[in-house]
PDB file of C-alpha atoms and ligand atoms in Angstrom:
ATOM      1  CA  MET A   1      33.599  18.478 -35.222  1.00  0.00           C
ATOM      2  CA  ALA A   2      36.264  17.101 -37.525  1.00  0.00           C
ATOM      3  CA  VAL A   3      37.198  13.471 -36.906  1.00  0.00           C
ATOM      4  CA  GLU A   4      40.888  14.334 -36.256  1.00  0.00           C
ATOM      5  CA  SER A   5      40.006  16.744 -33.445  1.00  0.00           C
ATOM      6  CA  ILE A   6      37.942  14.089 -31.653  1.00  0.00           C
ATOM      7  CA  ASN A   7      41.064  11.939 -31.414  1.00  0.00           C
ATOM      8  CA  ILE A   8      43.291  14.618 -29.938  1.00  0.00           C
ATOM      9  CA  HIS A   9      43.749  14.382 -26.190  1.00  0.00           C
ATOM     10  CA  PRO A  10      44.900  17.565 -24.368  1.00  0.00           C
ATOM     11  CA  LEU A  11      48.074  15.762 -23.223  1.00  0.00           C
ATOM     12  CA  ASP A  12      48.957  14.357 -26.655  1.00  0.00           C
ATOM     13  CA  LYS A  13      51.437  17.148 -27.252  1.00  0.00           C
ATOM     14  CA  HIS A  14      53.510  15.828 -24.333  1.00  0.00           C
ATOM     15  CA  LEU A  15      53.386  12.199 -25.425  1.00  0.00           C
ATOM     16  CA  ARG A  16      54.948   9.995 -28.078  1.00  0.00           C
ATOM     17  CA  VAL A  17      51.521   8.799 -29.106  1.00  0.00           C
ATOM     18  CA  ASP A  18      53.040   6.424 -31.661  1.00  0.00           C
ATOM     19  CA  ARG A  19      54.349   4.383 -28.697  1.00  0.00           C
ATOM     20  CA  ILE A  20      50.883   4.012 -27.167  1.00  0.00           C
ATOM     21  CA  PRO A  21      49.342   1.647 -26.064  1.00  0.00           C
ATOM     22  CA  THR A  22      51.817   1.292 -23.223  1.00  0.00           C
ATOM     23  CA  LEU A  23      53.020  -2.018 -21.845  1.00  0.00           C
ATOM     24  CA  TYR A  24      51.240  -1.425 -18.523  1.00  0.00           C
ATOM     25  CA  CYS A  25      48.864  -4.007 -17.074  1.00  0.00           C
ATOM     26  CA  PRO A  26      45.163  -3.257 -16.511  1.00  0.00           C
ATOM     27  CA  GLY A  27      44.808  -1.462 -13.170  1.00  0.00           C
ATOM     28  CA  CYS A  28      48.423  -0.238 -13.056  1.00  0.00           C
ATOM     29  CA  GLY A  29      48.774   3.209 -11.462  1.00  0.00           C
ATOM     30  CA  ILE A  30      51.705   4.411 -13.554  1.00  0.00           C
ATOM     31  CA  GLY A  31      49.498   5.963 -16.261  1.00  0.00           C
ATOM     32  CA  ILE A  32      47.562   7.925 -13.622  1.00  0.00           C
ATOM     33  CA  THR A  33      50.865   9.206 -12.244  1.00  0.00           C
ATOM     34  CA  LEU A  34      52.231  10.240 -15.619  1.00  0.00           C
ATOM     35  CA  GLY A  35      48.941  11.918 -16.571  1.00  0.00           C
ATOM     36  CA  ALA A  36      48.965  14.000 -13.365  1.00  0.00           C
ATOM     37  CA  MET A  37      52.626  14.950 -13.868  1.00  0.00           C
ATOM     38  CA  LEU A  38      51.947  16.046 -17.437  1.00  0.00           C
ATOM     39  CA  ARG A  39      48.970  18.181 -16.400  1.00  0.00           C
ATOM     40  CA  ALA A  40      51.211  19.998 -13.892  1.00  0.00           C
ATOM     41  CA  LEU A  41      53.966  20.385 -16.465  1.00  0.00           C
ATOM     42  CA  ASP A  42      51.460  21.702 -19.001  1.00  0.00           C
ATOM     43  CA  LYS A  43      50.362  24.403 -16.515  1.00  0.00           C
ATOM     44  CA  ARG A  44      53.945  25.465 -15.800  1.00  0.00           C
ATOM     45  CA  ILE A  45      54.756  25.615 -19.523  1.00  0.00           C
ATOM     46  CA  ASN A  46      51.620  27.701 -20.173  1.00  0.00           C
ATOM     47  CA  GLU A  47      52.624  30.033 -17.337  1.00  0.00           C
ATOM     48  CA  GLY A  48      55.943  30.570 -19.126  1.00  0.00           C
ATOM     49  CA  LEU A  49      57.931  29.209 -16.179  1.00  0.00           C
ATOM     50  CA  ILE A  50      59.317  26.247 -18.095  1.00  0.00           C
ATOM     51  CA  ASP A  51      60.711  26.090 -21.608  1.00  0.00           C
ATOM     52  CA  PRO A  52      59.495  22.808 -23.156  1.00  0.00           C
ATOM     53  CA  ASN A  53      62.737  22.645 -25.150  1.00  0.00           C
ATOM     54  CA  LYS A  54      64.781  22.475 -21.961  1.00  0.00           C
ATOM     55  CA  ILE A  55      63.269  19.438 -20.291  1.00  0.00           C
ATOM     56  CA  VAL A  56      65.041  16.101 -19.903  1.00  0.00           C
ATOM     57  CA  TRP A  57      63.394  12.983 -18.476  1.00  0.00           C
ATOM     58  CA  VAL A  58      65.579  10.210 -17.092  1.00  0.00           C
ATOM     59  CA  GLY A  59      64.483   6.701 -16.141  1.00  0.00           C
ATOM     60  CA  GLY A  60      66.352   3.557 -15.196  1.00  0.00           C
ATOM     61  CA  ILE A  61      64.811   0.127 -15.774  1.00  0.00           C
ATOM     62  CA  GLY A  62      61.420  -1.026 -14.546  1.00  0.00           C
ATOM     63  CA  CYS A  63      57.750  -0.432 -15.296  1.00  0.00           C
ATOM     64  CA  SER A  64      57.798   2.994 -13.588  1.00  0.00           C
ATOM     65  CA  ALA A  65      61.055   4.117 -15.182  1.00  0.00           C
ATOM     66  CA  ARG A  66      59.662   3.259 -18.580  1.00  0.00           C
ATOM     67  CA  THR A  67      57.360   6.303 -18.438  1.00  0.00           C
ATOM     68  CA  VAL A  68      60.240   8.298 -19.937  1.00  0.00           C
ATOM     69  CA  PHE A  69      59.860   6.207 -23.080  1.00  0.00           C
ATOM     70  CA  TYR A  70      56.400   7.697 -23.656  1.00  0.00           C
ATOM     71  CA  VAL A  71      57.079  11.417 -23.222  1.00  0.00           C
ATOM     72  CA  ARG A  72      57.748  13.686 -26.174  1.00  0.00           C
ATOM     73  CA  TYR A  73      60.833  15.241 -24.594  1.00  0.00           C
ATOM     74  CA  ASP A  74      64.529  14.549 -24.592  1.00  0.00           C
ATOM     75  CA  ALA A  75      64.735  11.402 -22.537  1.00  0.00           C
ATOM     76  CA  ALA A  76      67.316   8.894 -21.398  1.00  0.00           C
ATOM     77  CA  HIS A  77      66.472   5.305 -20.563  1.00  0.00           C
ATOM     78  CA  VAL A  78      69.555   4.271 -18.607  1.00  0.00           C
ATOM     79  CA  LEU A  79      70.899   1.408 -16.475  1.00  0.00           C
ATOM     80  CA  HIS A  80      68.751   0.062 -13.653  1.00  0.00           C
ATOM     81  CA  GLY A  81      69.473   2.146 -10.538  1.00  0.00           C
ATOM     82  CA  ARG A  82      71.553   4.768 -12.313  1.00  0.00           C
ATOM     83  CA  ALA A  83      68.875   7.303 -13.280  1.00  0.00           C
ATOM     84  CA  ILE A  84      69.806   9.778 -10.515  1.00  0.00           C
ATOM     85  CA  ALA A  85      73.524   9.495 -11.323  1.00  0.00           C
ATOM     86  CA  PHE A  86      72.782  10.133 -15.010  1.00  0.00           C
ATOM     87  CA  ALA A  87      70.408  13.015 -14.168  1.00  0.00           C
ATOM     88  CA  THR A  88      73.093  14.593 -11.979  1.00  0.00           C
ATOM     89  CA  GLY A  89      75.473  14.543 -14.929  1.00  0.00           C
ATOM     90  CA  VAL A  90      72.862  16.109 -17.222  1.00  0.00           C
ATOM     91  CA  VAL A  91      72.086  19.028 -14.922  1.00  0.00           C
ATOM     92  CA  LEU A  92      75.757  19.688 -14.139  1.00  0.00           C
ATOM     93  CA  ALA A  93      76.593  19.681 -17.851  1.00  0.00           C
ATOM     94  CA  ASN A  94      73.749  22.098 -18.602  1.00  0.00           C
ATOM     95  CA  PRO A  95      72.275  23.838 -15.528  1.00  0.00           C
ATOM     96  CA  GLU A  96      69.549  25.447 -17.671  1.00  0.00           C
ATOM     97  CA  LEU A  97      67.786  22.112 -18.063  1.00  0.00           C
ATOM     98  CA  LEU A  98      64.859  20.892 -16.009  1.00  0.00           C
ATOM     99  CA  VAL A  99      65.730  17.284 -15.183  1.00  0.00           C
ATOM    100  CA  ILE A 100      62.981  14.887 -14.113  1.00  0.00           C
ATOM    101  CA  VAL A 101      63.692  11.348 -12.892  1.00  0.00           C
ATOM    102  CA  VAL A 102      60.930   8.744 -12.707  1.00  0.00           C
ATOM    103  CA  GLY A 103      61.522   5.296 -11.269  1.00  0.00           C
ATOM    104  CA  GLY A 104      60.253   2.436  -9.184  1.00  0.00           C
ATOM    105  CA  ASP A 105      61.025   1.848  -5.528  1.00  0.00           C
ATOM    106  CA  GLY A 106      63.541  -0.832  -6.563  1.00  0.00           C
ATOM    107  CA  ASP A 107      65.253   1.422  -9.076  1.00  0.00           C
ATOM    108  CA  ILE A 108      65.424   4.516  -6.844  1.00  0.00           C
ATOM    109  CA  ALA A 109      65.641   3.177  -3.283  1.00  0.00           C
ATOM    110  CA  GLY A 110      67.111  -0.305  -3.875  1.00  0.00           C
ATOM    111  CA  ILE A 111      69.872  -0.605  -6.458  1.00  0.00           C
ATOM    112  CA  GLY A 112      69.963   3.201  -6.851  1.00  0.00           C
ATOM    113  CA  GLY A 113      69.813   3.909  -3.112  1.00  0.00           C
ATOM    114  CA  ASN A 114      73.313   5.338  -2.811  1.00  0.00           C
ATOM    115  CA  HIS A 115      72.734   7.849  -5.632  1.00  0.00           C
ATOM    116  CA  PHE A 116      69.410   8.758  -4.036  1.00  0.00           C
ATOM    117  CA  ILE A 117      71.015   9.471  -0.630  1.00  0.00           C
ATOM    118  CA  HIS A 118      73.827  11.585  -2.007  1.00  0.00           C
ATOM    119  CA  ALA A 119      71.685  13.535  -4.476  1.00  0.00           C
ATOM    120  CA  ALA A 120      69.399  14.488  -1.564  1.00  0.00           C
ATOM    121  CA  ARG A 121      72.406  15.301   0.661  1.00  0.00           C
ATOM    122  CA  ARG A 122      73.928  17.512  -2.016  1.00  0.00           C
ATOM    123  CA  ASN A 123      70.532  19.043  -2.875  1.00  0.00           C
ATOM    124  CA  ILE A 124      71.100  18.338  -6.574  1.00  0.00           C
ATOM    125  CA  ASP A 125      68.712  20.305  -8.799  1.00  0.00           C
ATOM    126  CA  ILE A 126      66.513  17.451 -10.006  1.00  0.00           C
ATOM    127  CA  ILE A 127      62.987  16.191  -9.363  1.00  0.00           C
ATOM    128  CA  VAL A 128      62.669  12.512  -8.466  1.00  0.00           C
ATOM    129  CA  VAL A 129      59.271  10.839  -8.676  1.00  0.00           C
ATOM    130  CA  MET A 130      59.370   7.372  -7.131  1.00  0.00           C
ATOM    131  CA  ILE A 131      56.388   5.152  -7.882  1.00  0.00           C
ATOM    132  CA  THR A 132      56.036   2.745  -4.970  1.00  0.00           C
ATOM    133  CA  ASN A 133      54.289  -0.522  -5.751  1.00  0.00           C
ATOM    134  CA  PHE A 134      56.098  -2.388  -2.937  1.00  0.00           C
ATOM    135  CA  VAL A 135      57.689  -4.922  -5.280  1.00  0.00           C
ATOM    136  CA  TYR A 136      59.970  -5.413  -8.305  1.00  0.00           C
ATOM    137  CA  ALA A 137      57.110  -5.493 -10.766  1.00  0.00           C
ATOM    138  CA  MET A 138      58.787  -5.683 -14.166  1.00  0.00           C
ATOM    139  CA  THR A 139      60.773  -8.789 -13.265  1.00  0.00           C
ATOM    140  CA  GLY A 140      57.814 -10.626 -11.786  1.00  0.00           C
ATOM    141  CA  GLY A 141      57.363  -9.700  -8.128  1.00  0.00           C
ATOM    142  CA  GLN A 142      60.596 -10.096  -6.162  1.00  0.00           C
ATOM    143  CA  VAL A 143      60.923  -8.472  -2.728  1.00  0.00           C
ATOM    144  CA  ALA A 144      61.806  -4.759  -2.845  1.00  0.00           C
ATOM    145  CA  PRO A 145      63.316  -2.583  -0.088  1.00  0.00           C
ATOM    146  CA  THR A 146      59.821  -1.136   0.436  1.00  0.00           C
ATOM    147  CA  THR A 147      57.991  -4.481   0.707  1.00  0.00           C
ATOM    148  CA  PRO A 148      56.208  -4.594   4.074  1.00  0.00           C
ATOM    149  CA  ARG A 149      57.242  -7.262   6.585  1.00  0.00           C
ATOM    150  CA  GLY A 150      55.437 -10.547   6.272  1.00  0.00           C
ATOM    151  CA  VAL A 151      54.422 -10.195   2.617  1.00  0.00           C
ATOM    152  CA  LYS A 152      55.053 -13.299   0.537  1.00  0.00           C
ATOM    153  CA  THR A 153      56.833 -12.481  -2.716  1.00  0.00           C
ATOM    154  CA  THR A 154      58.516 -14.698  -5.279  1.00  0.00           C
ATOM    155  CA  THR A 155      61.815 -14.358  -3.358  1.00  0.00           C
ATOM    156  CA  THR A 156      60.287 -14.407   0.146  1.00  0.00           C
ATOM    157  CA  PRO A 157      57.898 -17.371  -0.128  1.00  0.00           C
ATOM    158  CA  MET A 158      57.682 -17.677   3.677  1.00  0.00           C
ATOM    159  CA  GLY A 159      56.991 -13.959   4.144  1.00  0.00           C
ATOM    160  CA  ASN A 160      59.378 -10.984   4.036  1.00  0.00           C
ATOM    161  CA  PRO A 161      61.440 -10.997   7.254  1.00  0.00           C
ATOM    162  CA  GLU A 162      62.967  -7.520   6.636  1.00  0.00           C
ATOM    163  CA  PRO A 163      61.786  -4.133   7.903  1.00  0.00           C
ATOM    164  CA  PRO A 164      61.119  -1.853   4.897  1.00  0.00           C
ATOM    165  CA  LEU A 165      62.984   1.280   3.916  1.00  0.00           C
ATOM    166  CA  ASN A 166      60.980   4.495   4.260  1.00  0.00           C
ATOM    167  CA  ALA A 167      62.094   6.849   1.482  1.00  0.00           C
ATOM    168  CA  ILE A 168      60.312   9.928   2.868  1.00  0.00           C
ATOM    169  CA  LYS A 169      62.020   9.537   6.264  1.00  0.00           C
ATOM    170  CA  LEU A 170      65.356   9.118   4.515  1.00  0.00           C
ATOM    171  CA  VAL A 171      64.918  12.328   2.530  1.00  0.00           C
ATOM    172  CA  LEU A 172      63.816  14.195   5.683  1.00  0.00           C
ATOM    173  CA  ALA A 173      67.145  13.297   7.283  1.00  0.00           C
ATOM    174  CA  LEU A 174      69.100  14.800   4.390  1.00  0.00           C
ATOM    175  CA  ASN A 175      69.439  18.221   2.782  1.00  0.00           C
ATOM    176  CA  ALA A 176      66.644  18.128   0.194  1.00  0.00           C
ATOM    177  CA  ASN A 177      64.283  21.048  -0.432  1.00  0.00           C
ATOM    178  CA  TYR A 178      61.010  19.178  -0.969  1.00  0.00           C
ATOM    179  CA  ALA A 179      59.441  15.837  -0.040  1.00  0.00           C
ATOM    180  CA  ALA A 180      55.838  14.835  -0.568  1.00  0.00           C
ATOM    181  CA  ARG A 181      53.778  11.689  -0.869  1.00  0.00           C
ATOM    182  CA  ALA A 182      50.645  11.172  -2.949  1.00  0.00           C
ATOM    183  CA  SER A 183      48.732   8.155  -4.170  1.00  0.00           C
ATOM    184  CA  VAL A 184      47.274   7.114  -7.504  1.00  0.00           C
ATOM    185  CA  THR A 185      43.910   7.248  -5.741  1.00  0.00           C
ATOM    186  CA  THR A 186      44.466  11.026  -5.288  1.00  0.00           C
ATOM    187  CA  PRO A 187      45.771  12.165  -8.699  1.00  0.00           C
ATOM    188  CA  HIS A 188      45.018  15.828  -7.866  1.00  0.00           C
ATOM    189  CA  TYR A 189      47.688  15.654  -5.137  1.00  0.00           C
ATOM    190  CA  ILE A 190      50.207  14.132  -7.539  1.00  0.00           C
ATOM    191  CA  GLU A 191      49.475  17.044  -9.850  1.00  0.00           C
ATOM    192  CA  ASN A 192      49.614  19.683  -7.076  1.00  0.00           C
ATOM    193  CA  PHE A 193      52.845  18.374  -5.568  1.00  0.00           C
ATOM    194  CA  PHE A 194      54.562  17.997  -8.929  1.00  0.00           C
ATOM    195  CA  TYR A 195      53.392  21.499  -9.882  1.00  0.00           C
ATOM    196  CA  LYS A 196      54.897  22.786  -6.607  1.00  0.00           C
ATOM    197  CA  ALA A 197      58.142  20.864  -7.176  1.00  0.00           C
ATOM    198  CA  LEU A 198      58.470  22.374 -10.656  1.00  0.00           C
ATOM    199  CA  GLY A 199      58.717  25.821  -9.031  1.00  0.00           C
ATOM    200  CA  ILE A 200      61.436  24.941  -6.475  1.00  0.00           C
ATOM    201  CA  LYS A 201      65.224  24.503  -6.772  1.00  0.00           C
ATOM    202  CA  GLY A 202      67.367  21.735  -5.369  1.00  0.00           C
ATOM    203  CA  PHE A 203      66.432  18.122  -4.715  1.00  0.00           C
ATOM    204  CA  ARG A 204      62.691  17.530  -4.859  1.00  0.00           C
ATOM    205  CA  PHE A 205      61.230  14.119  -4.063  1.00  0.00           C
ATOM    206  CA  ILE A 206      57.694  12.850  -4.586  1.00  0.00           C
ATOM    207  CA  GLU A 207      56.659   9.335  -3.644  1.00  0.00           C
ATOM    208  CA  VAL A 208      53.526   8.056  -5.364  1.00  0.00           C
ATOM    209  CA  ILE A 209      51.855   5.016  -3.813  1.00  0.00           C
ATOM    210  CA  SER A 210      50.573   2.939  -6.700  1.00  0.00           C
ATOM    211  CA  THR A 211      48.268   0.066  -7.422  1.00  0.00           C
ATOM    212  CA  CYS A 212      49.849  -3.001  -9.044  1.00  0.00           C
ATOM    213  CA  PRO A 213      47.135  -5.652  -9.093  1.00  0.00           C
ATOM    214  CA  GLU A 214      48.905  -7.904 -11.561  1.00  0.00           C
ATOM    215  CA  ILE A 215      52.105  -8.345  -9.518  1.00  0.00           C
ATOM    216  CA  TYR A 216      51.868  -6.935  -5.965  1.00  0.00           C
ATOM    217  CA  GLY A 217      48.100  -7.493  -5.787  1.00  0.00           C
ATOM    218  CA  ARG A 218      48.665 -11.150  -6.596  1.00  0.00           C
ATOM    219  CA  HIS A 219      50.944 -11.380  -3.509  1.00  0.00           C
ATOM    220  CA  ILE A 220      48.475  -9.754  -1.113  1.00  0.00           C
ATOM    221  CA  GLY A 221      45.222 -11.184  -2.426  1.00  0.00           C
ATOM    222  CA  LEU A 222      44.085  -8.100  -4.362  1.00  0.00           C
ATOM    223  CA  ARG A 223      44.376  -9.392  -7.882  1.00  0.00           C
ATOM    224  CA  ASP A 224      41.333  -7.487  -9.135  1.00  0.00           C
ATOM    225  CA  PRO A 225      42.195  -3.924 -10.363  1.00  0.00           C
ATOM    226  CA  VAL A 226      39.027  -2.294  -8.977  1.00  0.00           C
ATOM    227  CA  GLU A 227      39.340  -4.073  -5.642  1.00  0.00           C
ATOM    228  CA  MET A 228      42.991  -3.070  -5.260  1.00  0.00           C
ATOM    229  CA  TYR A 229      42.226   0.547  -6.164  1.00  0.00           C
ATOM    230  CA  ASN A 230      39.359   0.702  -3.662  1.00  0.00           C
ATOM    231  CA  GLU A 231      41.409  -0.939  -0.884  1.00  0.00           C
ATOM    232  CA  LEU A 232      44.241   1.564  -1.396  1.00  0.00           C
ATOM    233  CA  LYS A 233      41.771   4.457  -1.565  1.00  0.00           C
ATOM    234  CA  LYS A 234      40.301   3.445   1.805  1.00  0.00           C
ATOM    235  CA  ARG A 235      43.734   3.495   3.432  1.00  0.00           C
ATOM    236  CA  VAL A 236      45.125   6.751   2.044  1.00  0.00           C
ATOM    237  CA  LYS A 237      44.594   9.876   4.161  1.00  0.00           C
ATOM    238  CA  TYR A 238      45.702  13.404   3.337  1.00  0.00           C
ATOM    239  CA  LYS A 239      47.229  15.415   6.200  1.00  0.00           C
ATOM    240  CA  PRO A 240      48.070  19.116   5.778  1.00  0.00           C
ATOM    241  CA  LYS A 241      51.306  19.138   7.822  1.00  0.00           C
ATOM    242  CA  PRO A 242      52.389  15.545   8.349  1.00  0.00           C
ATOM    243  CA  SER A 243      55.205  14.795  10.815  1.00  0.00           C
ATOM    244  CA  ILE A 244      58.102  12.399  10.331  1.00  0.00           C
ATOM    245  CA  GLU A 245      56.195   9.733  12.319  1.00  0.00           C
ATOM    246  CA  ASP A 246      53.295  10.102   9.872  1.00  0.00           C
ATOM    247  CA  ALA A 247      55.590   8.877   7.115  1.00  0.00           C
ATOM    248  CA  ASP A 248      55.330   5.268   8.350  1.00  0.00           C
ATOM    249  CA  ILE A 249      53.562   3.062   5.840  1.00  0.00           C
ATOM    250  CA  ASP A 250      51.144   0.668   7.468  1.00  0.00           C
ATOM    251  CA  TRP A 251      48.579  -0.979   5.200  1.00  0.00           C
ATOM    252  CA  GLU A 252      46.328  -1.745   8.195  1.00  0.00           C
ATOM    253  CA  LYS A 253      46.529   1.636   9.966  1.00  0.00           C
ATOM    254  CA  GLY A 254      46.557   3.702   6.782  1.00  0.00           C
ATOM    255  CA  ILE A 255      49.011   5.631   4.632  1.00  0.00           C
ATOM    256  CA  ILE A 256      49.428   9.366   5.203  1.00  0.00           C
ATOM    257  CA  ILE A 257      49.972  11.527   2.145  1.00  0.00           C
ATOM    258  CA  GLY A 258      50.918  15.206   2.082  1.00  0.00           C
ATOM    259  CA  GLU A 259      53.882  17.558   1.956  1.00  0.00           C
ATOM    260  CA  PHE A 260      56.434  16.396   4.506  1.00  0.00           C
ATOM    261  CA  LEU A 261      59.147  18.916   3.735  1.00  0.00           C
ATOM    262  CA  GLU A 262      59.511  22.258   2.053  1.00  0.00           C
ATOM    263  CA  ARG A 263      62.561  24.473   2.518  1.00  0.00           C
ATOM    264  CA  ASN A 264      64.861  26.764   0.665  1.00  0.00           C
ATOM    265  CA  ASN A 265      68.379  25.464   1.292  1.00  0.00           C
ATOM    266  CA  PRO A 266      70.982  26.446  -1.301  1.00  0.00           C
ATOM    267  CA  SER A 267      70.813  23.981  -4.155  1.00  0.00           C
ATOM    268  CA  TYR A 268      73.902  22.194  -5.459  1.00  0.00           C
ATOM    269  CA  LEU A 269      74.120  24.508  -8.458  1.00  0.00           C
ATOM    270  CA  GLU A 270      73.989  27.521  -6.132  1.00  0.00           C
ATOM    271  CA  LEU A 271      76.700  26.007  -3.925  1.00  0.00           C
ATOM    272  CA  LEU A 272      78.867  25.395  -6.993  1.00  0.00           C
ATOM    273  CA  ARG A 273      78.360  28.965  -8.197  1.00  0.00           C
ATOM    274  CA  GLY A 274      79.400  30.110  -4.717  1.00  0.00           C
ATOM    275  CA  VAL A 275      82.709  28.295  -5.120  1.00  0.00           C
ATOM    276  CA  TYR A 276      83.381  29.147  -8.760  1.00  0.00           C
ATOM    277  CA  GLY A 277      81.949  32.656  -8.571  1.00  0.00           C
ATOM    278  CA  LYS A 278      79.718  32.464 -11.668  1.00  0.00           C
TER     279      LYS A 278
HETATM  280  C1  TPP B 301      71.804  -4.042 -13.047  1.00  0.00           C
HETATM  281  C2  TPP B 301      70.455  -4.721 -13.191  1.00  0.00           C
HETATM  282  N1  TPP B 301      70.024  -5.543 -12.223  1.00  0.00           N
HETATM  283  C3  TPP B 301      68.814  -6.128 -12.322  1.00  0.00           C
HETATM  284  C4  TPP B 301      68.031  -5.914 -13.419  1.00  0.00           C
HETATM  285  C5  TPP B 301      66.689  -6.601 -13.545  1.00  0.00           C
HETATM  286  N2  TPP B 301      65.616  -5.696 -13.238  1.00  0.00           N
HETATM  287  C6  TPP B 301      64.959  -5.028 -14.222  1.00  0.00           C
HETATM  288  S1  TPP B 301      63.734  -4.067 -13.624  1.00  0.00           S
HETATM  289  C7  TPP B 301      64.055  -4.578 -12.036  1.00  0.00           C
HETATM  290  C8  TPP B 301      63.268  -4.109 -10.852  1.00  0.00           C
HETATM  291  C9  TPP B 301      62.098  -3.274 -11.161  1.00  0.00           C
HETATM  292  O1  TPP B 301      61.486  -2.856  -9.964  1.00  0.00           O
HETATM  293  P1  TPP B 301      61.247  -1.336  -9.667  1.00  0.00           P
HETATM  294  O2  TPP B 301      62.468  -0.539  -9.895  1.00  0.00           O
HETATM  295  O3  TPP B 301      60.637  -1.233  -8.310  1.00  0.00           O
HETATM  296  O4  TPP B 301      60.231  -0.898 -10.790  1.00  0.00           O
HETATM  297  P2  TPP B 301      58.776  -1.435 -11.156  1.00  0.00           P
HETATM  298  O5  TPP B 301      58.973  -2.404 -12.295  1.00  0.00           O
HETATM  299  O6  TPP B 301      58.219  -2.077  -9.926  1.00  0.00           O
HETATM  300  O7  TPP B 301      58.064  -0.202 -11.547  1.00  0.00           O
HETATM  301  C10 TPP B 301      65.114  -5.484 -11.991  1.00  0.00           C
HETATM  302  C11 TPP B 301      65.612  -6.112 -10.753  1.00  0.00           C
HETATM  303  C12 TPP B 301      68.522  -5.050 -14.435  1.00  0.00           C
HETATM  304  N3  TPP B 301      67.801  -4.749 -15.519  1.00  0.00           N
HETATM  305  N4  TPP B 301      69.743  -4.462 -14.287  1.00  0.00           N
END
């Protein structure tokens, strides 16, 4: 085998390999997430369902959002919290594009929360993958809207007094077409759900529960990458048809993953065409 072929990974064609190694910490789950997403995308491209020249990735600011920096596609690295707003503009300007947003729980559900709500309400034709690590990782571990109660972070040194926001429950209350949750300990579900989302119109949301030993793990006493991965793995349970109550995230009781919502409401582009008649 020629030396060059040994160094070619099957996903290299989707990646800006010149930008690798990434900035991610050892044990971070973001690479697992991106790998699973790219495997699903690869399948859809090979099936002829998606034109690789018509894909746009959009990320705000944060470790998770930075994935868009590594993909060999048109990509926009925009203001913190504004990825969904930017993605909405992209798809309205050119409805032929497949627009994928990747971001952290702070980016999507915190500072970008209003865009998130209204994109789901309007059923905007984008896919949003939110990587939940329960903290603002890139800036050093401040409390996020998803941080569980009681957890000590750099900005809640006495323990977080606030109840967390549940992004799946929020999406279920709105007009989106798809909502699923996976975990970096179950990459095949990330791949399956993203593959499914790639074949649906309207607003599609996937939450990926991630390990973050360097920042979140430090706060909860799981600083070791293997230990944090194994502790998360123990708690994650797949359920075929999870209910809205199953969406609760409780580290002690376990975290249910699965497809919480799948429907075929008219997407925003379809609603617009209905009004403009084209
Ligand atoms: C308008 C604005 N406010 C704050 C920041 C600082 N900032 C950068 S990333 C970030 C949070 C990152 O957390 P999250 O979105 O959850 O992503 P993660 O790094 O955890 O993947 C913050 C507050 C910024 N860049 N811009």
